[in-house]
Short mmCIF file of C-alpha atoms in Angstrom, two decimals:
data_model
loop_
_atom_site.label_atom_id
_atom_site.label_comp_id
_atom_site.label_asym_id
_atom_site.label_seq_id
_atom_site.Cartn_x
_atom_site.Cartn_y
_atom_site.Cartn_z
CA MET A 1 242.45 138.76 -18.53
CA LYS A 2 241.02 135.51 -17.29
CA SER A 3 238.59 135.25 -14.47
CA SER A 4 238.77 132.66 -11.79
CA THR A 5 235.93 130.85 -13.58
CA GLY A 6 237.80 130.67 -16.79
CA GLY A 7 236.08 133.51 -18.75
CA ASN A 8 238.38 135.25 -21.29
CA ASN A 9 237.05 138.82 -20.96
CA ALA A 10 236.15 139.04 -17.31
CA MET A 11 238.17 141.17 -14.91
CA GLU A 12 240.49 139.17 -12.72
CA PHE A 13 240.32 140.20 -9.04
CA PRO A 14 243.45 139.85 -6.91
CA ARG A 15 243.30 137.22 -4.21
CA PHE A 16 243.73 138.28 -0.58
CA THR A 17 244.82 135.93 2.13
CA PHE A 18 244.38 136.30 5.87
CA ASN A 19 247.11 135.31 8.25
CA PRO A 20 246.05 135.53 11.92
CA LYS A 21 249.59 136.42 12.88
CA GLU A 22 250.11 139.11 10.28
CA GLY A 23 246.60 140.52 9.90
CA ILE A 24 244.80 141.27 6.63
CA ASP A 25 247.02 141.11 3.55
CA ASN A 26 245.46 144.12 1.84
CA PRO A 27 247.61 147.19 1.21
CA ALA A 28 244.52 149.27 0.42
CA LEU A 29 243.05 148.68 3.88
CA VAL A 30 244.61 150.83 6.59
CA ILE A 31 243.56 150.42 10.21
CA ALA A 32 244.48 153.46 12.26
CA ASP A 33 245.80 152.83 15.76
CA ASP A 34 245.35 155.20 18.63
CA PRO A 35 247.98 157.94 18.52
CA GLU A 36 251.10 156.82 20.26
CA THR A 37 252.38 158.60 23.32
CA ASP A 38 255.89 159.94 23.58
CA GLN A 39 257.71 157.19 25.47
CA SER A 40 260.55 159.57 26.37
CA LEU A 41 258.12 161.92 28.12
CA VAL A 42 257.33 160.67 31.61
CA PRO A 43 255.21 162.97 33.83
CA ARG A 44 256.16 163.12 37.52
CA LEU A 45 253.63 162.26 40.22
CA CYS A 46 254.04 164.44 43.30
CA GLN A 47 252.28 163.54 46.53
CA LEU A 48 251.82 166.46 48.92
CA LYS A 49 250.77 165.85 52.53
CA ARG A 50 250.16 168.73 54.90
CA LEU A 51 249.17 169.09 58.54
CA GLU A 52 245.92 170.63 59.75
CA GLY A 53 246.19 174.40 59.24
CA GLN A 54 249.34 174.11 57.11
CA SER A 55 249.53 175.20 53.48
CA PHE A 56 250.96 173.03 50.71
CA GLY A 57 253.65 175.65 50.19
CA PHE A 58 253.43 176.77 46.56
CA HIS A 59 251.68 179.20 44.25
CA LEU A 60 249.69 178.25 41.19
CA ARG A 61 249.43 180.70 38.34
CA THR A 62 248.34 180.78 34.75
CA HIS A 63 251.27 180.82 32.37
CA GLN A 64 251.62 183.91 30.20
CA SER A 65 250.71 181.77 27.19
CA GLY A 66 247.35 181.08 28.82
CA GLN A 67 247.68 177.38 28.00
CA ALA A 68 249.12 175.94 31.21
CA PHE A 69 249.02 176.09 34.99
CA GLU A 70 252.44 176.83 36.37
CA ILE A 71 253.96 176.07 39.78
CA ARG A 72 255.71 179.02 41.37
CA ALA A 73 257.22 180.10 44.71
CA VAL A 74 257.79 176.61 46.15
CA GLU A 75 258.56 177.26 49.80
CA PRO A 76 261.61 175.67 51.46
CA TRP A 77 260.83 172.74 53.78
CA SER A 78 257.20 172.76 52.65
CA PRO A 79 255.07 169.73 51.64
CA ALA A 80 255.48 170.94 48.04
CA GLU A 81 259.27 170.88 48.16
CA HIS A 82 259.31 167.57 50.00
CA SER A 83 257.16 166.00 47.26
CA GLY A 84 259.63 166.95 44.53
CA LEU A 85 257.51 169.77 43.10
CA ARG A 86 259.74 172.34 41.41
CA ASP A 87 259.39 175.96 40.42
CA GLY A 88 258.17 176.19 36.83
CA ASP A 89 256.51 172.76 36.71
CA ARG A 90 253.33 172.60 34.60
CA VAL A 91 250.29 170.79 36.00
CA LEU A 92 248.63 168.04 33.96
CA GLU A 93 246.36 166.49 36.61
CA VAL A 94 245.03 167.33 40.06
CA ASN A 95 244.07 164.25 42.11
CA GLU A 96 243.87 162.15 38.94
CA ASP A 97 241.58 164.67 37.17
CA TYR A 98 242.87 166.13 33.90
CA ALA A 99 243.36 169.83 34.63
CA ILE A 100 244.49 171.45 31.39
CA ASP A 101 240.91 171.82 30.12
CA MET A 102 239.74 173.38 33.42
CA ASP A 103 239.63 177.09 34.16
CA PHE A 104 242.02 178.51 36.72
CA HIS A 105 239.44 179.01 39.49
CA THR A 106 238.21 175.42 39.20
CA VAL A 107 241.74 174.05 39.59
CA VAL A 108 242.38 176.28 42.61
CA ARG A 109 239.11 175.18 44.25
CA LYS A 110 239.94 171.50 43.69
CA ILE A 111 243.25 171.98 45.47
CA GLN A 112 241.73 174.02 48.29
CA SER A 113 238.98 171.45 48.87
CA CYS A 114 241.01 168.24 48.82
CA GLY A 115 241.90 168.15 52.51
CA LEU A 116 245.34 167.09 53.71
CA HIS A 117 246.44 165.05 50.69
CA LEU A 118 247.12 166.31 47.17
CA PHE A 119 248.40 164.51 44.09
CA LEU A 120 249.79 166.54 41.18
CA LEU A 121 250.92 165.07 37.85
CA VAL A 122 253.42 167.50 36.34
CA LEU A 123 256.00 168.06 33.63
CA SER A 124 258.99 170.33 33.88
CA ALA A 125 258.82 173.57 31.92
CA GLU A 126 261.31 172.24 29.35
CA GLU A 127 259.42 168.96 28.89
CA TYR A 128 256.11 170.75 28.55
CA GLU A 129 257.39 173.18 25.91
CA GLU A 130 258.99 170.30 23.98
CA ALA A 131 255.73 168.35 24.12
CA MET A 132 253.73 171.35 22.88
CA THR A 133 256.19 171.88 20.02
CA SER A 134 255.88 168.19 19.08
CA GLU A 135 252.06 168.42 19.36
CA VAL A 136 251.93 165.64 21.93
CA ASN A 137 248.42 164.95 23.20
CA MET A 138 248.70 165.75 26.90
CA ARG A 139 245.55 163.88 27.91
CA TRP A 140 246.78 160.65 26.35
CA GLN A 141 250.17 161.22 27.91
CA ALA A 142 248.59 161.56 31.36
CA GLU A 143 246.40 158.49 30.89
CA ALA A 144 249.32 156.43 29.63
CA SER A 145 251.19 157.09 32.86
CA LYS A 146 248.45 155.21 34.77
CA GLY A 147 248.36 152.04 32.67
CA ASP A 148 245.67 150.26 30.65
CA THR A 149 243.97 148.54 33.60
CA TYR A 150 243.61 151.63 35.78
CA SER A 151 240.34 152.64 37.41
CA ARG A 152 239.66 154.80 40.46
CA PRO A 153 239.18 153.34 43.94
CA ARG A 154 235.62 153.50 45.29
CA LEU A 155 234.53 155.05 48.57
CA CYS A 156 231.36 153.14 49.43
CA HIS A 157 228.86 153.66 52.24
CA ILE A 158 227.10 150.40 53.20
CA ARG A 159 223.97 150.24 55.33
CA ARG A 160 223.21 147.08 57.28
CA ASP A 161 220.26 145.04 56.08
CA PRO A 162 218.12 143.34 58.78
CA LYS A 163 218.42 140.01 56.93
CA GLN A 164 221.74 140.12 55.08
CA SER A 165 223.59 142.51 57.41
CA LEU A 166 226.33 144.13 55.26
CA GLY A 167 226.05 141.48 52.57
CA MET A 168 229.77 140.84 52.28
CA THR A 169 232.56 138.75 53.77
CA ILE A 170 236.20 139.71 54.25
CA SER A 171 238.98 137.14 53.98
CA GLY A 172 242.76 137.16 53.92
CA LEU A 173 245.53 138.32 56.20
CA LYS A 174 246.68 141.76 57.36
CA ASN A 175 247.34 144.08 54.40
CA GLU A 176 245.72 141.56 52.03
CA TYR A 177 242.01 141.69 52.86
CA ILE A 178 239.76 140.60 50.00
CA VAL A 179 236.00 141.29 49.81
CA SER A 180 233.30 138.92 48.56
CA THR A 181 229.76 140.24 48.14
CA MET A 182 226.39 138.52 48.08
CA ALA A 183 224.23 138.98 45.00
CA ASP A 184 221.91 141.99 45.24
CA SER A 185 223.22 142.81 48.72
CA THR A 186 223.58 146.23 50.27
CA ALA A 187 227.36 146.02 49.78
CA GLU A 188 226.97 145.25 46.08
CA LYS A 189 224.45 148.05 45.64
CA ALA A 190 226.86 150.42 47.41
CA GLY A 191 229.53 149.74 44.77
CA VAL A 192 231.61 146.97 46.37
CA ARG A 193 232.55 144.08 44.06
CA THR A 194 233.69 140.56 44.72
CA GLY A 195 237.47 140.38 44.53
CA ASP A 196 238.03 143.98 45.62
CA ARG A 197 240.91 144.78 47.93
CA LEU A 198 239.78 146.40 51.18
CA ILE A 199 242.06 149.43 51.64
CA TRP A 200 240.38 151.54 54.30
CA ILE A 201 237.47 151.18 56.69
CA ASN A 202 235.78 153.99 58.65
CA GLY A 203 238.82 156.22 58.27
CA VAL A 204 241.41 153.57 59.22
CA MET A 205 243.87 151.93 56.81
CA THR A 206 243.39 148.16 56.95
CA SER A 207 247.15 147.70 56.68
CA THR A 208 247.25 148.69 60.36
CA LEU A 209 244.53 146.25 61.44
CA THR A 210 244.87 142.62 62.47
CA GLN A 211 241.94 140.28 61.80
CA SER A 212 240.62 140.67 65.34
CA MET A 213 240.92 144.46 65.18
CA LEU A 214 239.13 144.49 61.83
CA SER A 215 236.35 142.35 63.23
CA ARG A 216 235.89 144.69 66.21
CA THR A 217 235.82 147.73 63.92
CA ILE A 218 233.02 146.20 61.88
CA LYS A 219 231.00 145.22 64.95
CA LYS A 220 231.31 148.73 66.42
CA SER A 221 230.29 150.44 63.19
CA GLY A 222 226.58 150.48 64.04
CA ASP A 223 224.04 150.40 61.24
CA SER A 224 226.44 151.51 58.50
CA LEU A 225 230.03 151.22 57.34
CA THR A 226 232.21 153.25 54.97
CA VAL A 227 234.93 151.43 53.05
CA LEU A 228 237.52 152.24 50.40
CA VAL A 229 238.01 149.43 47.88
CA VAL A 230 239.84 148.92 44.60
CA ASP A 231 240.06 146.09 42.06
CA ARG A 232 243.25 144.07 41.91
CA GLU A 233 244.32 145.32 38.46
CA SER A 234 244.03 148.94 39.49
CA GLU A 235 245.84 148.22 42.75
CA SER A 236 248.83 147.02 40.73
CA CYS A 237 248.80 150.30 38.80
CA TYR A 238 248.97 152.26 42.05
CA THR A 239 251.73 150.00 43.35
CA ARG A 240 253.76 150.51 40.17
CA ARG A 241 253.40 154.27 40.50
CA LYS A 242 254.27 154.12 44.23
CA MET A 243 251.04 155.96 44.92
CA PRO A 244 249.00 155.33 48.09
CA ILE A 245 245.30 154.59 47.60
CA LEU A 246 243.36 157.31 49.43
CA PRO A 247 239.82 158.75 49.38
CA THR A 248 241.28 161.90 47.80
CA VAL A 249 241.37 160.18 44.40
CA ALA A 250 238.29 157.97 44.86
CA GLU A 251 234.82 158.14 43.37
CA CYS A 252 232.08 158.16 45.99
CA HIS A 253 229.11 155.79 46.18
CA GLY A 254 226.10 156.53 48.36
CA LEU A 255 227.66 158.79 50.98
CA PRO A 256 224.88 159.83 53.38
CA HIS A 257 225.92 163.48 53.70
CA ILE A 258 226.81 165.86 50.90
CA ALA A 259 227.59 169.54 51.32
CA LYS A 260 225.13 171.90 49.65
CA THR A 261 225.94 175.08 47.76
CA MET A 262 223.38 177.88 48.03
CA ASP A 263 223.32 180.87 45.71
CA LEU A 264 221.82 183.87 47.50
CA GLU A 265 220.75 187.23 46.13
CA LYS A 266 220.15 189.91 48.73
CA GLY A 267 216.54 190.95 49.20
CA GLU A 268 214.98 194.07 50.71
CA ASP A 269 215.65 192.73 54.22
CA GLY A 270 219.11 191.37 53.46
CA TYR A 271 219.91 187.67 53.10
CA GLY A 272 217.78 186.67 56.08
CA PHE A 273 220.05 184.74 58.44
CA LEU A 274 222.61 185.16 61.21
CA LEU A 275 226.16 183.86 61.18
CA ARG A 276 227.53 182.98 64.59
CA HIS A 277 230.86 181.70 65.87
CA GLU A 278 229.89 178.90 68.28
CA LYS A 279 231.35 176.04 70.23
CA LEU A 280 228.83 173.27 69.70
CA ALA A 281 227.84 170.68 72.31
CA ALA A 282 230.27 167.78 72.79
CA SER A 283 232.90 169.57 70.73
CA ARG A 284 235.99 171.56 71.60
CA ARG A 285 236.07 173.24 68.20
CA LEU A 286 234.55 176.53 67.14
CA PHE A 287 232.29 176.50 64.10
CA HIS A 288 230.78 179.14 61.83
CA VAL A 289 227.07 178.36 62.27
CA LEU A 290 224.13 179.61 60.20
CA ARG A 291 221.31 180.59 62.54
CA GLU A 292 217.76 182.02 62.64
CA VAL A 293 216.81 181.65 58.99
CA ASP A 294 213.92 184.02 58.23
CA ILE A 295 210.71 182.69 56.69
CA GLY A 296 210.48 183.72 53.05
CA SER A 297 214.04 185.02 52.96
CA PRO A 298 216.59 184.39 50.18
CA ALA A 299 218.44 182.12 52.63
CA GLU A 300 215.39 179.91 53.24
CA ALA A 301 214.57 179.80 49.53
CA ALA A 302 218.11 178.59 48.79
CA GLY A 303 217.77 175.68 51.24
CA MET A 304 219.54 177.03 54.31
CA GLU A 305 218.55 175.47 57.64
CA ASP A 306 219.17 176.62 61.17
CA GLY A 307 222.32 174.97 62.51
CA ASP A 308 224.02 174.38 59.16
CA LEU A 309 227.81 174.77 59.36
CA LEU A 310 229.46 177.12 56.89
CA LEU A 311 232.25 175.53 54.84
CA ALA A 312 232.94 177.92 51.96
CA VAL A 313 232.13 181.39 50.65
CA ASN A 314 232.06 181.70 46.86
CA ARG A 315 233.56 178.19 46.79
CA GLU A 316 236.63 179.17 48.81
CA PRO A 317 237.02 177.20 52.09
CA VAL A 318 236.56 179.35 55.19
CA GLU A 319 236.44 176.95 58.17
CA SER A 320 239.90 178.01 59.32
CA LEU A 321 239.30 181.75 58.87
CA GLU A 322 238.53 184.27 61.57
CA HIS A 323 234.90 185.25 61.82
CA GLU A 324 235.48 188.87 60.82
CA ASP A 325 237.34 187.74 57.68
CA ILE A 326 234.32 185.71 56.57
CA VAL A 327 232.05 188.72 57.07
CA LYS A 328 234.41 190.81 54.92
CA ARG A 329 234.30 188.21 52.15
CA ILE A 330 230.52 188.20 52.10
CA ARG A 331 230.41 192.00 52.07
CA LYS A 332 232.93 192.11 49.24
CA SER A 333 230.70 189.78 47.23
CA GLY A 334 228.10 192.52 46.87
CA ASN A 335 224.41 191.64 46.44
CA LYS A 336 225.06 188.03 45.48
CA VAL A 337 226.96 185.36 47.36
CA SER A 338 227.45 181.59 47.16
CA LEU A 339 227.59 179.73 50.49
CA THR A 340 228.51 176.09 50.94
CA ALA A 341 227.31 174.42 54.12
CA ILE A 342 226.66 171.03 55.70
CA SER A 343 224.64 169.74 58.62
CA LYS A 344 226.26 169.07 61.99
CA PRO A 345 225.84 165.25 61.59
CA GLY A 346 227.37 165.56 58.12
CA ARG A 347 230.40 167.43 59.44
CA ASP A 348 230.83 164.83 62.19
CA PHE A 349 230.65 162.07 59.55
CA TYR A 350 233.50 163.51 57.48
CA ARG A 351 235.56 164.39 60.54
CA GLU A 352 235.35 160.79 61.75
CA LEU A 353 236.54 159.63 58.32
CA ASP A 354 239.29 162.30 58.36
CA ILE A 355 238.39 163.67 54.91
CA SER A 356 237.18 167.05 53.75
CA PRO A 357 233.39 167.50 53.33
CA LEU A 358 234.20 169.59 50.24
CA LEU A 359 236.02 166.70 48.55
CA PHE A 360 232.96 165.30 46.78
CA LEU A 361 231.07 168.54 46.30
CA GLU A 362 229.63 168.56 42.80
CA PRO A 363 229.95 172.05 41.28
CA ASN A 364 226.62 171.80 39.41
CA ILE A 365 224.46 170.69 42.35
CA ARG A 366 222.31 173.49 43.71
CA ARG A 367 219.51 173.64 46.28
CA ASN A 368 216.34 175.52 45.46
CA ASP A 369 213.06 176.15 47.20
CA SER A 370 211.54 172.91 45.94
CA GLN A 371 214.34 170.76 47.36
CA HIS A 372 215.01 172.06 50.86
CA THR A 373 213.54 170.60 54.01
CA VAL A 374 212.47 172.49 57.09
CA SER A 375 214.64 171.91 60.13
CA ASN A 376 213.35 171.24 63.63
CA GLY A 377 212.18 174.32 65.44
CA THR A 378 210.04 177.24 64.33
CA LYS A 379 211.34 179.76 61.84
CA ARG A 380 210.85 183.35 62.84
CA ALA A 381 209.59 186.03 60.50
CA SER A 382 211.89 188.79 59.34
CA VAL A 383 211.24 191.80 61.55
CA ARG A 384 214.20 194.03 60.76
CA ASN A 385 216.73 194.81 58.13
CA ARG A 386 219.86 192.82 58.94
CA GLY A 387 222.72 190.93 57.44
CA LEU A 388 224.95 188.76 59.63
CA MET A 389 225.35 188.69 63.39
CA PHE A 390 228.15 187.07 65.34
CA PRO A 391 228.76 187.08 69.08
CA SER A 392 232.03 187.73 70.88
CA VAL A 393 233.70 184.41 71.62
CA ASN A 394 234.63 185.57 75.13
CA ASN A 395 231.49 187.21 76.50
CA HIS A 396 228.83 185.82 74.08
CA ASN A 397 227.33 189.28 73.60
CA GLY A 398 225.82 189.69 70.16
CA GLU A 399 227.63 192.03 67.80
CA GLU A 400 225.91 192.84 64.54
CA ALA A 401 227.65 193.22 61.22
CA ASP A 402 225.47 195.30 58.91
CA LEU A 403 225.96 193.89 55.44
CA ASP A 404 223.13 195.87 53.91
CA LYS A 405 224.89 199.25 53.88
CA PRO A 406 226.24 200.07 50.44
CA ARG A 407 230.00 199.93 50.21
CA PRO A 408 232.27 201.32 47.51
CA LEU A 409 233.15 198.62 45.02
CA THR A 410 236.68 198.24 43.77
CA PRO A 411 237.30 196.85 40.30
CA GLN A 412 238.32 193.19 40.44
CA ARG A 413 241.31 191.99 38.49
CA ARG A 414 241.45 188.52 36.99
CA ILE A 415 243.22 186.24 39.46
CA ILE A 416 246.27 184.69 37.83
CA ASP A 417 248.15 183.62 40.94
CA ALA A 418 246.90 181.79 44.03
CA PRO A 419 248.88 180.77 47.13
CA LEU A 420 248.24 177.17 48.10
#
């Protein structure tokens, strides 16, 4: 063999050429692409919208295989049926979060805590079984349905700066408002980017606001403003999917109030707080209010403050429950219970925005005795063994519920079905 330099005994190497249009002409070099998705498999996006106090109208259960979450018992005329959800559908995503890797209780809590709007990405039972047989990667399939340029909208809380104010300008016409931010401004630090579409402001869709109405809304917002924005590429993905852009699927940036989850273990004197059913000042609604937190009690150590509003027990929402039902849930929990609460200003903040305060609750955030702050007013020392107290709504006379008496425990079965 001759070499390229003319030597008689040297090994001759093959020549490789590179064509920009065809790639590298080398059969020994293989570049692996990302696994392709099944183009014939198109997950369905179901948007469920309920009224205050209404259920979504379906059950979620774990499939007997243990590898899927299955839709069952879709109620006639319910938000579930209206959305196109069908009995037997398998859930891939809940509010744009991949659900197959989650445990059952986490998925149920996400649905319970999302407020009035719910988005489910599903496959029919037949499609799901076919995909499993073909070893289709479900995560890639779900991501492919969104498009390559997809990213979540951002719910941003902006505080006014004395010099720069909000640090952004809004231009465009109704339903086409575009945001421009100043460098290093409060708006930019809050997560708003130049070129973003302004979707929602202080709980109001901008598609319903004229320029003058938008201007008045901003002027009346006080020292802060909460906006929902999305980049133009992602907006086109939502438009293609016929999916409204809502806080339910957003990532939050700098919200001033976050609900806290407190893990309590009963001490010798109980948990050390009272639970009352009260109508607070300037409100027509009744709230479940945490009161009279004892000094040195498990409740105080967990970060509970007098006046906190109870949102969930063991991560299940309870705001709409009767007071006695909440007491039963805490009793049933035994010597340990997890309570989720928020301050009165925090609850007012989320109510004004018309979103659930549990929507952005991080499951791994906990309060401990080094993080809590003492509320206004003097804490009283524990002077008697007690659990929860709640007054009669009609005559305001205190009625005590003794949670410290031992109760017979019934064996708990693994929950495989939950009405939603």
